[in-house]
mmCIF file of N, CA and C in Angstrom:
data_model
loop_
_atom_site.group_PDB
_atom_site.id
_atom_site.type_symbol
_atom_site.label_atom_id
_atom_site.label_comp_id
_atom_site.label_asym_id
_atom_site.label_seq_id
_atom_site.Cartn_x
_atom_site.Cartn_y
_atom_site.Cartn_z
ATOM 1 N N MET A 1 0.293 -41.771 1.741
ATOM 2 C CA MET A 1 -0.651 -40.727 1.246
ATOM 3 C C MET A 1 -1.633 -40.404 1.996
ATOM 4 N N ILE A 2 -1.673 -39.284 2.408
ATOM 5 C CA ILE A 2 -3.126 -39.017 2.600
ATOM 6 C C ILE A 2 -3.986 -38.303 2.355
ATOM 7 N N SER A 3 -5.583 -38.790 2.827
ATOM 8 C CA SER A 3 -6.757 -38.494 1.756
ATOM 9 C C SER A 3 -6.838 -37.309 1.841
ATOM 10 N N HIS A 4 -7.312 -36.741 1.927
ATOM 11 C CA HIS A 4 -8.894 -35.615 2.628
ATOM 12 C C HIS A 4 -10.438 -36.062 2.844
ATOM 13 N N THR A 5 -10.703 -35.816 3.207
ATOM 14 C CA THR A 5 -12.239 -36.096 3.422
ATOM 15 C C THR A 5 -12.819 -34.364 3.240
ATOM 16 N N ASP A 6 -14.345 -34.552 2.415
ATOM 17 C CA ASP A 6 -14.817 -33.031 2.222
ATOM 18 C C ASP A 6 -15.278 -32.603 4.072
ATOM 19 N N SER A 7 -14.814 -33.319 4.449
ATOM 20 C CA SER A 7 -15.105 -32.263 6.260
ATOM 21 C C SER A 7 -14.077 -31.560 6.124
ATOM 22 N N SER A 8 -12.397 -32.218 6.042
ATOM 23 C CA SER A 8 -12.023 -30.970 6.000
ATOM 24 C C SER A 8 -12.081 -30.312 5.370
ATOM 25 N N LEU A 9 -11.795 -29.998 3.920
ATOM 26 C CA LEU A 9 -11.930 -29.111 3.122
ATOM 27 C C LEU A 9 -12.512 -27.390 3.564
ATOM 28 N N PRO A 10 -12.518 -26.539 3.472
ATOM 29 C CA PRO A 10 -13.237 -25.303 3.714
ATOM 30 C C PRO A 10 -15.015 -25.330 3.243
ATOM 31 N N ALA A 11 -15.666 -24.809 3.927
ATOM 32 C CA ALA A 11 -16.958 -24.221 3.267
ATOM 33 C C ALA A 11 -16.487 -23.361 2.520
ATOM 34 N N ALA A 12 -17.608 -23.579 1.350
ATOM 35 C CA ALA A 12 -17.640 -22.439 0.905
ATOM 36 C C ALA A 12 -18.703 -21.169 1.442
ATOM 37 N N PRO A 13 -19.409 -20.840 2.362
ATOM 38 C CA PRO A 13 -20.393 -20.040 2.077
ATOM 39 C C PRO A 13 -18.481 -19.570 2.872
ATOM 40 N N ALA A 14 -17.936 -19.912 3.662
ATOM 41 C CA ALA A 14 -17.286 -18.764 5.266
ATOM 42 C C ALA A 14 -16.404 -18.230 3.755
ATOM 43 N N GLU A 15 -15.249 -19.208 2.936
ATOM 44 C CA GLU A 15 -14.581 -19.186 1.551
ATOM 45 C C GLU A 15 -15.080 -16.991 1.146
ATOM 46 N N ALA A 16 -15.949 -17.441 0.968
ATOM 47 C CA ALA A 16 -17.175 -16.640 0.727
ATOM 48 C C ALA A 16 -16.739 -15.505 1.137
ATOM 49 N N ALA A 17 -17.336 -14.979 2.877
ATOM 50 C CA ALA A 17 -17.131 -14.098 3.586
ATOM 51 C C ALA A 17 -16.467 -13.662 3.775
ATOM 52 N N ARG A 18 -14.445 -14.039 3.424
ATOM 53 C CA ARG A 18 -12.937 -13.502 3.860
ATOM 54 C C ARG A 18 -13.772 -12.539 2.479
ATOM 55 N N MET A 19 -12.568 -11.735 3.580
ATOM 56 C CA MET A 19 -11.587 -9.540 2.310
ATOM 57 C C MET A 19 -11.115 -10.732 1.611
ATOM 58 N N PRO A 20 -11.759 -9.527 0.310
ATOM 59 C CA PRO A 20 -10.367 -9.956 -0.794
ATOM 60 C C PRO A 20 -9.423 -10.480 -0.654
ATOM 61 N N ILE A 21 -8.176 -10.637 -1.175
ATOM 62 C CA ILE A 21 -6.622 -11.263 -0.843
ATOM 63 C C ILE A 21 -6.281 -8.715 -0.616
ATOM 64 N N GLY A 22 -6.729 -9.114 -2.167
ATOM 65 C CA GLY A 22 -6.744 -7.341 -3.001
ATOM 66 C C GLY A 22 -6.541 -6.340 -1.769
ATOM 67 N N ALA A 23 -7.685 -6.667 -0.844
ATOM 68 C CA ALA A 23 -7.736 -5.767 -0.020
ATOM 69 C C ALA A 23 -7.060 -5.473 1.198
ATOM 70 N N ARG A 24 -7.073 -6.950 1.938
ATOM 71 C CA ARG A 24 -6.228 -7.390 3.268
ATOM 72 C C ARG A 24 -5.080 -6.603 3.014
ATOM 73 N N ARG A 25 -4.310 -7.031 1.304
ATOM 74 C CA ARG A 25 -3.324 -6.683 1.092
ATOM 75 C C ARG A 25 -3.277 -5.350 1.767
ATOM 76 N N LEU A 26 -4.319 -4.727 0.803
ATOM 77 C CA LEU A 26 -4.732 -2.260 0.732
ATOM 78 C C LEU A 26 -4.620 -2.290 1.997
ATOM 79 N N VAL A 27 -5.016 -2.725 3.315
ATOM 80 C CA VAL A 27 -5.417 -2.284 4.978
ATOM 81 C C VAL A 27 -4.046 -2.749 5.793
ATOM 82 N N LEU A 28 -3.142 -3.106 5.121
ATOM 83 C CA LEU A 28 -1.454 -4.066 5.751
ATOM 84 C C LEU A 28 -0.952 -2.871 5.203
ATOM 85 N N ILE A 29 -0.661 -2.384 4.263
ATOM 86 C CA ILE A 29 0.140 -1.637 3.824
ATOM 87 C C ILE A 29 -0.143 -0.410 3.862
ATOM 88 N N GLY A 30 -1.511 0.275 4.206
ATOM 89 C CA GLY A 30 -2.055 1.800 4.428
ATOM 90 C C GLY A 30 -2.838 1.391 5.863
ATOM 91 N N GLY A 31 -1.536 0.127 6.745
ATOM 92 C CA GLY A 31 -2.313 0.022 8.585
ATOM 93 C C GLY A 31 -0.854 0.076 8.385
ATOM 94 N N LEU A 32 0.446 -0.241 7.858
ATOM 95 C CA LEU A 32 1.621 0.257 8.301
ATOM 96 C C LEU A 32 1.947 1.432 7.908
ATOM 97 N N CYS A 33 1.814 2.338 7.254
ATOM 98 C CA CYS A 33 1.729 4.158 6.746
ATOM 99 C C CYS A 33 1.413 4.308 7.602
ATOM 100 N N ILE A 34 0.025 4.543 8.546
ATOM 101 C CA ILE A 34 -0.332 5.257 9.182
ATOM 102 C C ILE A 34 -0.012 5.906 10.721
ATOM 103 N N PRO A 35 0.716 4.585 11.407
ATOM 104 C CA PRO A 35 2.081 4.767 12.415
ATOM 105 C C PRO A 35 3.381 5.271 11.861
ATOM 106 N N VAL A 36 3.408 5.470 10.544
ATOM 107 C CA VAL A 36 5.457 5.446 9.924
ATOM 108 C C VAL A 36 4.851 7.042 9.770
ATOM 109 N N GLY A 37 3.746 7.147 8.956
ATOM 110 C CA GLY A 37 3.571 8.653 8.860
ATOM 111 C C GLY A 37 3.691 9.421 9.780
ATOM 112 N N LEU A 38 2.161 8.880 10.803
ATOM 113 C CA LEU A 38 2.322 10.179 12.302
ATOM 114 C C LEU A 38 3.962 9.798 12.915
ATOM 115 N N VAL A 39 4.289 8.725 13.506
ATOM 116 C CA VAL A 39 5.656 8.942 14.182
ATOM 117 C C VAL A 39 7.462 9.733 14.005
ATOM 118 N N ALA A 40 6.938 10.046 12.171
ATOM 119 C CA ALA A 40 8.073 10.005 11.387
ATOM 120 C C ALA A 40 7.181 11.526 11.025
ATOM 121 N N GLY A 41 5.785 11.858 10.830
ATOM 122 C CA GLY A 41 5.362 13.183 10.664
ATOM 123 C C GLY A 41 6.428 14.726 11.153
ATOM 124 N N PRO A 42 6.161 14.659 12.352
ATOM 125 C CA PRO A 42 6.803 16.304 12.642
ATOM 126 C C PRO A 42 7.612 15.927 12.463
ATOM 127 N N TYR A 43 8.803 15.244 11.304
ATOM 128 C CA TYR A 43 10.462 15.703 11.041
ATOM 129 C C TYR A 43 10.645 15.967 9.383
ATOM 130 N N LEU A 44 9.643 14.708 8.335
ATOM 131 C CA LEU A 44 9.632 15.002 6.771
ATOM 132 C C LEU A 44 7.842 14.995 6.549
ATOM 133 N N PHE A 45 8.115 16.807 5.921
ATOM 134 C CA PHE A 45 6.228 16.700 5.623
ATOM 135 C C PHE A 45 6.041 15.442 4.598
ATOM 136 N N GLY A 46 7.009 14.193 3.988
ATOM 137 C CA GLY A 46 6.710 13.746 3.092
ATOM 138 C C GLY A 46 5.706 12.233 4.021
ATOM 139 N N LEU A 47 6.215 12.655 5.178
ATOM 140 C CA LEU A 47 6.362 10.878 5.094
ATOM 141 C C LEU A 47 4.366 11.603 6.546
ATOM 142 N N GLN A 48 4.233 12.691 6.710
ATOM 143 C CA GLN A 48 2.627 13.175 7.098
ATOM 144 C C GLN A 48 2.101 12.214 6.040
ATOM 145 N N LEU A 49 2.147 13.383 4.632
ATOM 146 C CA LEU A 49 1.434 12.305 3.502
ATOM 147 C C LEU A 49 1.838 11.560 3.623
ATOM 148 N N VAL A 50 2.948 10.094 3.577
ATOM 149 C CA VAL A 50 2.510 9.167 4.036
ATOM 150 C C VAL A 50 1.259 8.507 4.864
ATOM 151 N N ALA A 51 0.768 9.325 6.506
ATOM 152 C CA ALA A 51 0.275 8.318 6.539
ATOM 153 C C ALA A 51 -1.076 9.427 6.332
ATOM 154 N N VAL A 52 -0.946 10.414 5.192
ATOM 155 C CA VAL A 52 -2.629 10.952 4.714
ATOM 156 C C VAL A 52 -3.005 9.335 3.774
ATOM 157 N N ALA A 53 -1.932 8.779 3.017
ATOM 158 C CA ALA A 53 -2.182 7.702 2.267
ATOM 159 C C ALA A 53 -2.632 6.289 2.526
ATOM 160 N N GLY A 54 -1.610 6.165 3.909
ATOM 161 C CA GLY A 54 -2.163 4.764 5.094
ATOM 162 C C GLY A 54 -3.682 4.787 5.363
ATOM 163 N N ALA A 55 -3.810 6.266 4.956
ATOM 164 C CA ALA A 55 -5.947 5.854 6.591
ATOM 165 C C ALA A 55 -6.337 6.018 4.802
ATOM 166 N N VAL A 56 -5.840 6.897 2.980
ATOM 167 C CA VAL A 56 -6.404 6.137 2.083
ATOM 168 C C VAL A 56 -7.269 5.074 2.209
ATOM 169 N N ALA A 57 -5.080 4.285 1.602
ATOM 170 C CA ALA A 57 -6.020 2.482 1.144
ATOM 171 C C ALA A 57 -6.185 2.256 2.151
ATOM 172 N N VAL A 58 -6.595 2.439 3.305
ATOM 173 C CA VAL A 58 -7.326 1.536 4.036
ATOM 174 C C VAL A 58 -8.865 1.562 3.732
ATOM 175 N N ALA A 59 -9.209 2.873 3.631
ATOM 176 C CA ALA A 59 -10.807 3.391 3.981
ATOM 177 C C ALA A 59 -10.788 2.825 2.003
ATOM 178 N N VAL A 60 -10.061 2.701 1.369
ATOM 179 C CA VAL A 60 -10.745 1.991 -0.459
ATOM 180 C C VAL A 60 -10.710 0.135 0.707
ATOM 181 N N ALA A 61 -9.648 -0.104 0.936
ATOM 182 C CA ALA A 61 -9.658 -1.177 1.612
ATOM 183 C C ALA A 61 -11.107 -1.450 2.105
ATOM 184 N N LEU A 62 -11.423 -1.275 2.926
ATOM 185 C CA LEU A 62 -12.581 -1.544 3.530
ATOM 186 C C LEU A 62 -14.114 -0.965 3.246
ATOM 187 N N SER A 63 -14.121 -0.484 1.921
ATOM 188 C CA SER A 63 -14.940 -0.127 0.945
ATOM 189 C C SER A 63 -15.128 -1.380 -0.194
ATOM 190 N N TYR A 64 -15.091 -2.772 0.417
ATOM 191 C CA TYR A 64 -14.753 -3.563 -1.258
ATOM 192 C C TYR A 64 -16.457 -4.520 -1.115
ATOM 193 N N ARG A 65 -15.527 -5.455 -2.201
ATOM 194 C CA ARG A 65 -17.876 -5.998 -2.546
ATOM 195 C C ARG A 65 -17.233 -7.340 -2.727
ATOM 196 N N ARG A 66 -18.493 -8.083 -2.918
ATOM 197 C CA ARG A 66 -17.510 -9.099 -2.711
ATOM 198 C C ARG A 66 -17.812 -9.314 -4.281
ATOM 199 N N GLY A 67 -17.236 -10.280 -4.572
ATOM 200 C CA GLY A 67 -17.578 -10.787 -6.140
ATOM 201 C C GLY A 67 -16.491 -11.210 -6.379
ATOM 202 N N PRO A 68 -16.102 -10.505 -7.950
ATOM 203 C CA PRO A 68 -14.196 -11.092 -8.659
ATOM 204 C C PRO A 68 -13.809 -10.061 -8.631
ATOM 205 N N VAL A 69 -14.728 -8.772 -8.165
ATOM 206 C CA VAL A 69 -13.636 -7.934 -8.275
ATOM 207 C C VAL A 69 -14.228 -6.964 -6.992
ATOM 208 N N TRP A 70 -13.185 -7.082 -6.677
ATOM 209 C CA TRP A 70 -13.404 -5.837 -5.046
ATOM 210 C C TRP A 70 -13.816 -5.251 -5.611
ATOM 211 N N PHE A 71 -12.965 -4.367 -5.863
ATOM 212 C CA PHE A 71 -13.091 -3.182 -5.843
ATOM 213 C C PHE A 71 -14.524 -2.763 -6.267
ATOM 214 N N SER A 72 -16.085 -2.152 -5.185
ATOM 215 C CA SER A 72 -16.569 -1.555 -6.480
ATOM 216 C C SER A 72 -16.682 -0.015 -6.582
ATOM 217 N N ARG A 73 -18.039 0.564 -7.033
ATOM 218 C CA ARG A 73 -17.817 1.787 -7.126
ATOM 219 C C ARG A 73 -17.729 3.128 -5.612
ATOM 220 N N TRP A 74 -17.856 2.295 -4.418
ATOM 221 C CA TRP A 74 -18.005 2.833 -2.834
ATOM 222 C C TRP A 74 -16.629 3.212 -3.389
ATOM 223 N N SER A 75 -15.521 1.765 -3.436
ATOM 224 C CA SER A 75 -13.576 1.816 -3.425
ATOM 225 C C SER A 75 -13.392 3.098 -3.975
ATOM 226 N N TRP A 76 -14.464 3.212 -5.492
ATOM 227 C CA TRP A 76 -13.887 4.106 -6.671
ATOM 228 C C TRP A 76 -13.884 5.625 -6.267
ATOM 229 N N LEU A 77 -15.259 5.665 -5.225
ATOM 230 C CA LEU A 77 -15.579 6.598 -4.870
ATOM 231 C C LEU A 77 -14.852 7.191 -3.515
ATOM 232 N N ALA A 78 -13.884 6.813 -2.316
ATOM 233 C CA ALA A 78 -13.288 6.504 -1.552
ATOM 234 C C ALA A 78 -11.739 7.094 -2.006
ATOM 235 N N ALA A 79 -11.519 6.233 -3.038
ATOM 236 C CA ALA A 79 -10.627 5.988 -3.870
ATOM 237 C C ALA A 79 -10.158 8.238 -4.140
ATOM 238 N N ALA A 80 -11.390 8.667 -5.142
ATOM 239 C CA ALA A 80 -10.935 9.585 -6.151
ATOM 240 C C ALA A 80 -11.057 10.979 -3.873
ATOM 241 N N ALA A 81 -11.730 10.408 -3.840
ATOM 242 C CA ALA A 81 -11.805 11.529 -2.305
ATOM 243 C C ALA A 81 -10.433 11.365 -1.468
ATOM 244 N N GLY A 82 -9.756 10.657 -2.271
ATOM 245 C CA GLY A 82 -8.537 10.538 -0.968
ATOM 246 C C GLY A 82 -7.064 11.031 -1.664
ATOM 247 N N ALA A 83 -8.208 11.401 -3.306
ATOM 248 C CA ALA A 83 -6.536 11.747 -4.339
ATOM 249 C C ALA A 83 -7.309 13.016 -3.668
ATOM 250 N N LEU A 84 -7.775 13.168 -3.913
ATOM 251 C CA LEU A 84 -8.990 14.757 -3.618
ATOM 252 C C LEU A 84 -8.238 15.327 -2.198
ATOM 253 N N TRP A 85 -8.176 14.587 -1.026
ATOM 254 C CA TRP A 85 -7.402 14.847 0.282
ATOM 255 C C TRP A 85 -6.020 14.950 0.305
ATOM 256 N N LEU A 86 -6.033 14.435 -0.097
ATOM 257 C CA LEU A 86 -3.436 13.858 -0.797
ATOM 258 C C LEU A 86 -3.406 15.077 -1.075
ATOM 259 N N ILE A 87 -3.681 15.247 -2.776
ATOM 260 C CA ILE A 87 -4.203 16.871 -2.767
ATOM 261 C C ILE A 87 -3.656 18.847 -2.168
ATOM 262 N N ALA A 88 -4.861 18.152 -1.810
ATOM 263 C CA ALA A 88 -5.377 19.874 -0.594
ATOM 264 C C ALA A 88 -4.435 19.633 0.363
ATOM 265 N N THR A 89 -4.050 18.895 1.354
ATOM 266 C CA THR A 89 -2.713 18.278 1.738
ATOM 267 C C THR A 89 -1.431 19.009 1.569
ATOM 268 N N VAL A 90 -1.275 18.611 0.020
ATOM 269 C CA VAL A 90 -0.366 19.019 -0.399
ATOM 270 C C VAL A 90 0.045 20.892 -0.031
ATOM 271 N N GLY A 91 -1.840 21.131 -1.258
ATOM 272 C CA GLY A 91 -1.248 22.338 -1.670
ATOM 273 C C GLY A 91 -1.876 23.335 -0.445
ATOM 274 N N TYR A 92 -1.665 22.816 1.014
ATOM 275 C CA TYR A 92 -2.206 23.633 1.558
ATOM 276 C C TYR A 92 -1.129 23.589 2.733
ATOM 277 N N TRP A 93 -0.538 22.922 2.871
ATOM 278 C CA TRP A 93 1.429 23.169 3.120
ATOM 279 C C TRP A 93 2.285 23.211 2.551
ATOM 280 N N LEU A 94 2.238 23.428 1.668
ATOM 281 C CA LEU A 94 2.632 24.645 -0.409
ATOM 282 C C LEU A 94 2.610 26.361 0.497
ATOM 283 N N SER A 95 0.797 26.520 0.799
ATOM 284 C CA SER A 95 0.733 27.547 0.643
ATOM 285 C C SER A 95 0.995 28.397 1.972
ATOM 286 N N ILE A 96 1.098 27.537 2.785
ATOM 287 C CA ILE A 96 1.428 27.290 4.171
ATOM 288 C C ILE A 96 3.044 28.497 4.141
ATOM 289 N N MET A 97 3.897 26.884 4.129
ATOM 290 C CA MET A 97 5.295 27.110 3.472
ATOM 291 C C MET A 97 5.286 28.286 3.064
ATOM 292 N N ALA A 98 4.697 28.829 1.755
ATOM 293 C CA ALA A 98 5.401 30.330 0.844
ATOM 294 C C ALA A 98 5.179 31.496 1.575
ATOM 295 N N ALA A 99 3.602 31.519 3.212
ATOM 296 C CA ALA A 99 3.619 32.364 4.074
ATOM 297 C C ALA A 99 4.384 32.797 4.648
ATOM 298 N N VAL A 100 4.760 31.543 5.216
ATOM 299 C CA VAL A 100 5.820 31.822 6.499
ATOM 300 C C VAL A 100 7.848 31.710 5.520
ATOM 301 N N ASP A 101 7.678 31.508 4.223
ATOM 302 C CA ASP A 101 9.056 32.411 4.532
ATOM 303 C C ASP A 101 8.700 33.323 3.108
ATOM 304 N N GLY A 102 7.391 33.409 3.289
ATOM 305 C CA GLY A 102 7.701 35.178 2.270
ATOM 306 C C GLY A 102 7.442 35.386 1.167
ATOM 307 N N THR A 103 7.280 34.040 0.463
ATOM 308 C CA THR A 103 7.762 33.845 -0.866
ATOM 309 C C THR A 103 6.647 34.838 -1.953
ATOM 310 N N SER A 104 5.533 34.421 -1.018
ATOM 311 C CA SER A 104 4.397 35.327 -0.897
ATOM 312 C C SER A 104 3.223 35.461 0.122
ATOM 313 N N ALA A 105 2.236 37.251 -0.204
ATOM 314 C CA ALA A 105 1.263 37.558 0.731
ATOM 315 C C ALA A 105 0.254 36.982 1.205
ATOM 316 N N PRO A 106 -0.094 36.460 2.764
ATOM 317 C CA PRO A 106 -0.356 35.962 3.357
ATOM 318 C C PRO A 106 -2.441 35.987 2.374
ATOM 319 N N SER A 107 -2.667 34.477 1.739
ATOM 320 C CA SER A 107 -4.244 34.990 1.237
ATOM 321 C C SER A 107 -4.874 33.432 1.796
ATOM 322 N N SER A 108 -6.330 33.589 1.555
ATOM 323 C CA SER A 108 -7.449 32.804 1.520
ATOM 324 C C SER A 108 -6.950 31.511 0.889
ATOM 325 N N LEU A 109 -6.383 30.754 0.883
ATOM 326 C CA LEU A 109 -6.407 29.835 -0.326
ATOM 327 C C LEU A 109 -6.338 28.858 1.508
ATOM 328 N N PRO A 110 -5.046 29.437 1.799
ATOM 329 C CA PRO A 110 -4.979 27.990 2.866
ATOM 330 C C PRO A 110 -6.076 27.797 3.296
ATOM 331 N N THR A 111 -6.746 28.428 3.720
ATOM 332 C CA THR A 111 -8.627 28.175 4.241
ATOM 333 C C THR A 111 -9.324 27.149 3.204
ATOM 334 N N VAL A 112 -9.234 27.704 1.993
ATOM 335 C CA VAL A 112 -10.291 26.785 1.207
ATOM 336 C C VAL A 112 -9.883 25.722 0.585
ATOM 337 N N LEU A 113 -8.333 25.161 0.725
ATOM 338 C CA LEU A 113 -7.384 24.250 0.053
ATOM 339 C C LEU A 113 -8.036 23.281 2.021
ATOM 340 N N PHE A 114 -8.052 23.726 2.983
ATOM 341 C CA PHE A 114 -8.917 23.260 4.521
ATOM 342 C C PHE A 114 -10.347 21.855 4.450
ATOM 343 N N TYR A 115 -11.060 23.168 3.934
ATOM 344 C CA TYR A 115 -11.905 22.738 3.602
ATOM 345 C C TYR A 115 -12.407 22.150 2.488
ATOM 346 N N VAL A 116 -10.952 22.028 1.783
ATOM 347 C CA VAL A 116 -11.726 21.059 0.602
ATOM 348 C C VAL A 116 -11.050 19.928 0.874
ATOM 349 N N GLY A 117 -9.758 19.973 1.986
ATOM 350 C CA GLY A 117 -9.625 18.503 2.344
ATOM 351 C C GLY A 117 -10.466 17.798 3.493
ATOM 352 N N LEU A 118 -10.752 18.980 4.251
ATOM 353 C CA LEU A 118 -11.694 18.018 4.618
ATOM 354 C C LEU A 118 -13.095 17.569 4.909
ATOM 355 N N ALA A 119 -13.876 18.269 3.315
ATOM 356 C CA ALA A 119 -14.965 17.881 2.696
ATOM 357 C C ALA A 119 -14.921 16.623 2.047
ATOM 358 N N ALA A 120 -13.467 16.301 0.732
ATOM 359 C CA ALA A 120 -12.861 15.537 0.870
ATOM 360 C C ALA A 120 -12.651 13.844 1.740
ATOM 361 N N LEU A 121 -12.396 14.590 3.192
ATOM 362 C CA LEU A 121 -12.071 13.084 4.352
ATOM 363 C C LEU A 121 -13.003 12.995 4.639
ATOM 364 N N GLY A 122 -14.767 14.045 4.352
ATOM 365 C CA GLY A 122 -15.290 13.790 4.492
ATOM 366 C C GLY A 122 -16.176 12.167 3.313
ATOM 367 N N VAL A 123 -16.249 12.904 3.147
ATOM 368 C CA VAL A 123 -16.587 12.415 1.577
ATOM 369 C C VAL A 123 -17.045 10.733 1.230
ATOM 370 N N MET A 124 -14.475 10.522 1.563
ATOM 371 C CA MET A 124 -14.093 9.823 1.852
ATOM 372 C C MET A 124 -14.601 8.920 2.980
ATOM 373 N N ALA A 125 -15.188 9.129 4.844
ATOM 374 C CA ALA A 125 -15.343 8.783 5.155
ATOM 375 C C ALA A 125 -17.103 7.832 4.854
ATOM 376 N N VAL A 126 -18.183 8.967 3.628
ATOM 377 C CA VAL A 126 -19.316 8.435 3.500
ATOM 378 C C VAL A 126 -19.611 7.363 2.849
ATOM 379 N N GLY A 127 -17.999 6.843 1.665
ATOM 380 C CA GLY A 127 -18.313 5.671 0.898
ATOM 381 C C GLY A 127 -17.999 4.471 0.922
ATOM 382 N N THR A 128 -16.318 4.372 2.321
ATOM 383 C CA THR A 128 -16.653 3.164 2.613
ATOM 384 C C THR A 128 -17.576 2.510 4.032
ATOM 385 N N ILE A 129 -18.578 3.511 4.828
ATOM 386 C CA ILE A 129 -19.011 3.104 5.795
ATOM 387 C C ILE A 129 -20.210 2.476 4.389
ATOM 388 N N ALA A 130 -20.394 3.639 3.988
ATOM 389 C CA ALA A 130 -21.744 3.398 1.974
ATOM 390 C C ALA A 130 -21.444 2.156 1.864
ATOM 391 N N GLY A 131 -20.110 1.755 1.643
ATOM 392 C CA GLY A 131 -19.729 0.340 1.197
ATOM 393 C C GLY A 131 -20.088 -0.987 1.883
ATOM 394 N N TRP A 132 -19.779 -0.218 3.481
ATOM 395 C CA TRP A 132 -20.077 -1.531 4.722
ATOM 396 C C TRP A 132 -21.289 -1.511 4.142
ATOM 397 N N ILE A 133 -22.675 -0.432 4.403
ATOM 398 C CA ILE A 133 -23.851 -0.888 4.634
ATOM 399 C C ILE A 133 -24.048 -1.926 2.944
ATOM 400 N N SER A 134 -23.933 -1.086 1.411
ATOM 401 C CA SER A 134 -24.089 -2.029 0.605
ATOM 402 C C SER A 134 -23.421 -3.701 0.491
ATOM 403 N N ARG A 135 -22.234 -3.525 1.566
ATOM 404 C CA ARG A 135 -21.628 -5.319 1.157
ATOM 405 C C ARG A 135 -23.002 -5.700 2.828
ATOM 406 N N PHE A 136 -23.201 -5.228 3.427
ATOM 407 C CA PHE A 136 -23.814 -5.983 5.271
ATOM 408 C C PHE A 136 -25.474 -6.007 4.321
ATOM 409 N N LEU A 137 -25.970 -4.927 3.107
ATOM 410 C CA LEU A 137 -27.492 -5.191 2.215
ATOM 411 C C LEU A 137 -26.732 -6.948 1.975
ATOM 412 N N ALA A 138 -25.982 -6.724 0.966
ATOM 413 C CA ALA A 138 -25.683 -7.624 -0.483
ATOM 414 C C ALA A 138 -25.849 -9.442 0.653
ATOM 415 N N ASP A 139 -24.625 -9.167 1.858
ATOM 416 C CA ASP A 139 -25.373 -11.156 2.154
ATOM 417 C C ASP A 139 -26.389 -11.324 3.202
ATOM 418 N N ARG A 140 -26.815 -9.616 3.089
ATOM 419 C CA ARG A 140 -28.192 -10.267 4.223
ATOM 420 C C ARG A 140 -29.599 -10.948 2.840
ATOM 421 N N HIS A 141 -29.178 -10.356 2.562
ATOM 422 C CA HIS A 141 -30.034 -10.673 0.898
ATOM 423 C C HIS A 141 -29.783 -12.245 -0.002
ATOM 424 N N ALA A 142 -28.446 -12.354 0.631
ATOM 425 C CA ALA A 142 -28.771 -13.962 -0.401
ATOM 426 C C ALA A 142 -28.141 -14.478 0.796
ATOM 427 N N HIS A 143 -28.112 -14.433 2.170
ATOM 428 C CA HIS A 143 -28.523 -15.734 3.526
ATOM 429 C C HIS A 143 -30.185 -15.486 3.631
ATOM 430 N N ALA A 144 -30.568 -14.362 3.188
ATOM 431 C CA ALA A 144 -32.331 -14.259 3.845
ATOM 432 C C ALA A 144 -32.543 -16.135 3.020
ATOM 433 N N PRO A 145 -33.162 -16.703 1.804
ATOM 434 C CA PRO A 145 -33.760 -17.294 0.886
ATOM 435 C C PRO A 145 -32.578 -18.646 1.719
ATOM 436 N N ALA A 146 -31.836 -18.507 2.288
ATOM 437 C CA ALA A 146 -30.980 -20.056 2.793
ATOM 438 C C ALA A 146 -31.864 -20.178 4.242
ATOM 439 N N ALA A 147 -32.400 -18.804 4.726
ATOM 440 C CA ALA A 147 -33.154 -19.115 6.487
ATOM 441 C C ALA A 147 -34.913 -18.912 6.168
ATOM 442 N N GLY A 148 -35.143 -18.971 5.228
ATOM 443 C CA GLY A 148 -36.235 -19.213 4.927
ATOM 444 C C GLY A 148 -36.505 -21.151 4.539
ATOM 445 N N GLN A 149 -36.197 -21.784 4.252
ATOM 446 C CA GLN A 149 -35.984 -23.228 3.659
ATOM 447 C C GLN A 149 -36.043 -24.202 5.692
#
């Protein structure tokens, strides 16, 4: 029987500094979806949406917080903006295809949907960056008393 000493066990602060397992899994799934969507997207529109959904998943995962629940308010913001981006992308594509097929007259709807999607992408990026900053500041405040001793 092998006995474990205290020095062989991982330190609690090092374990707490790691990304939560749920966020790591989301990064893995999103990271796999992005190249699949980019490579196969020119052939099937649905696979273009896979790339967008992968980017949203990565953004949501990177906005995590430390603690028992990793899904922060910034994660909610990134997820909502990502869902809006996905919906705007679908609407944009459908309106463009309807105009190309001649089933509807050209309108300003694709332009509006494009800018809505672009704004949602910007909000998602801001939510992700705000999650990083929030986590950095929380870590900094957590380590400040330890550094002063």
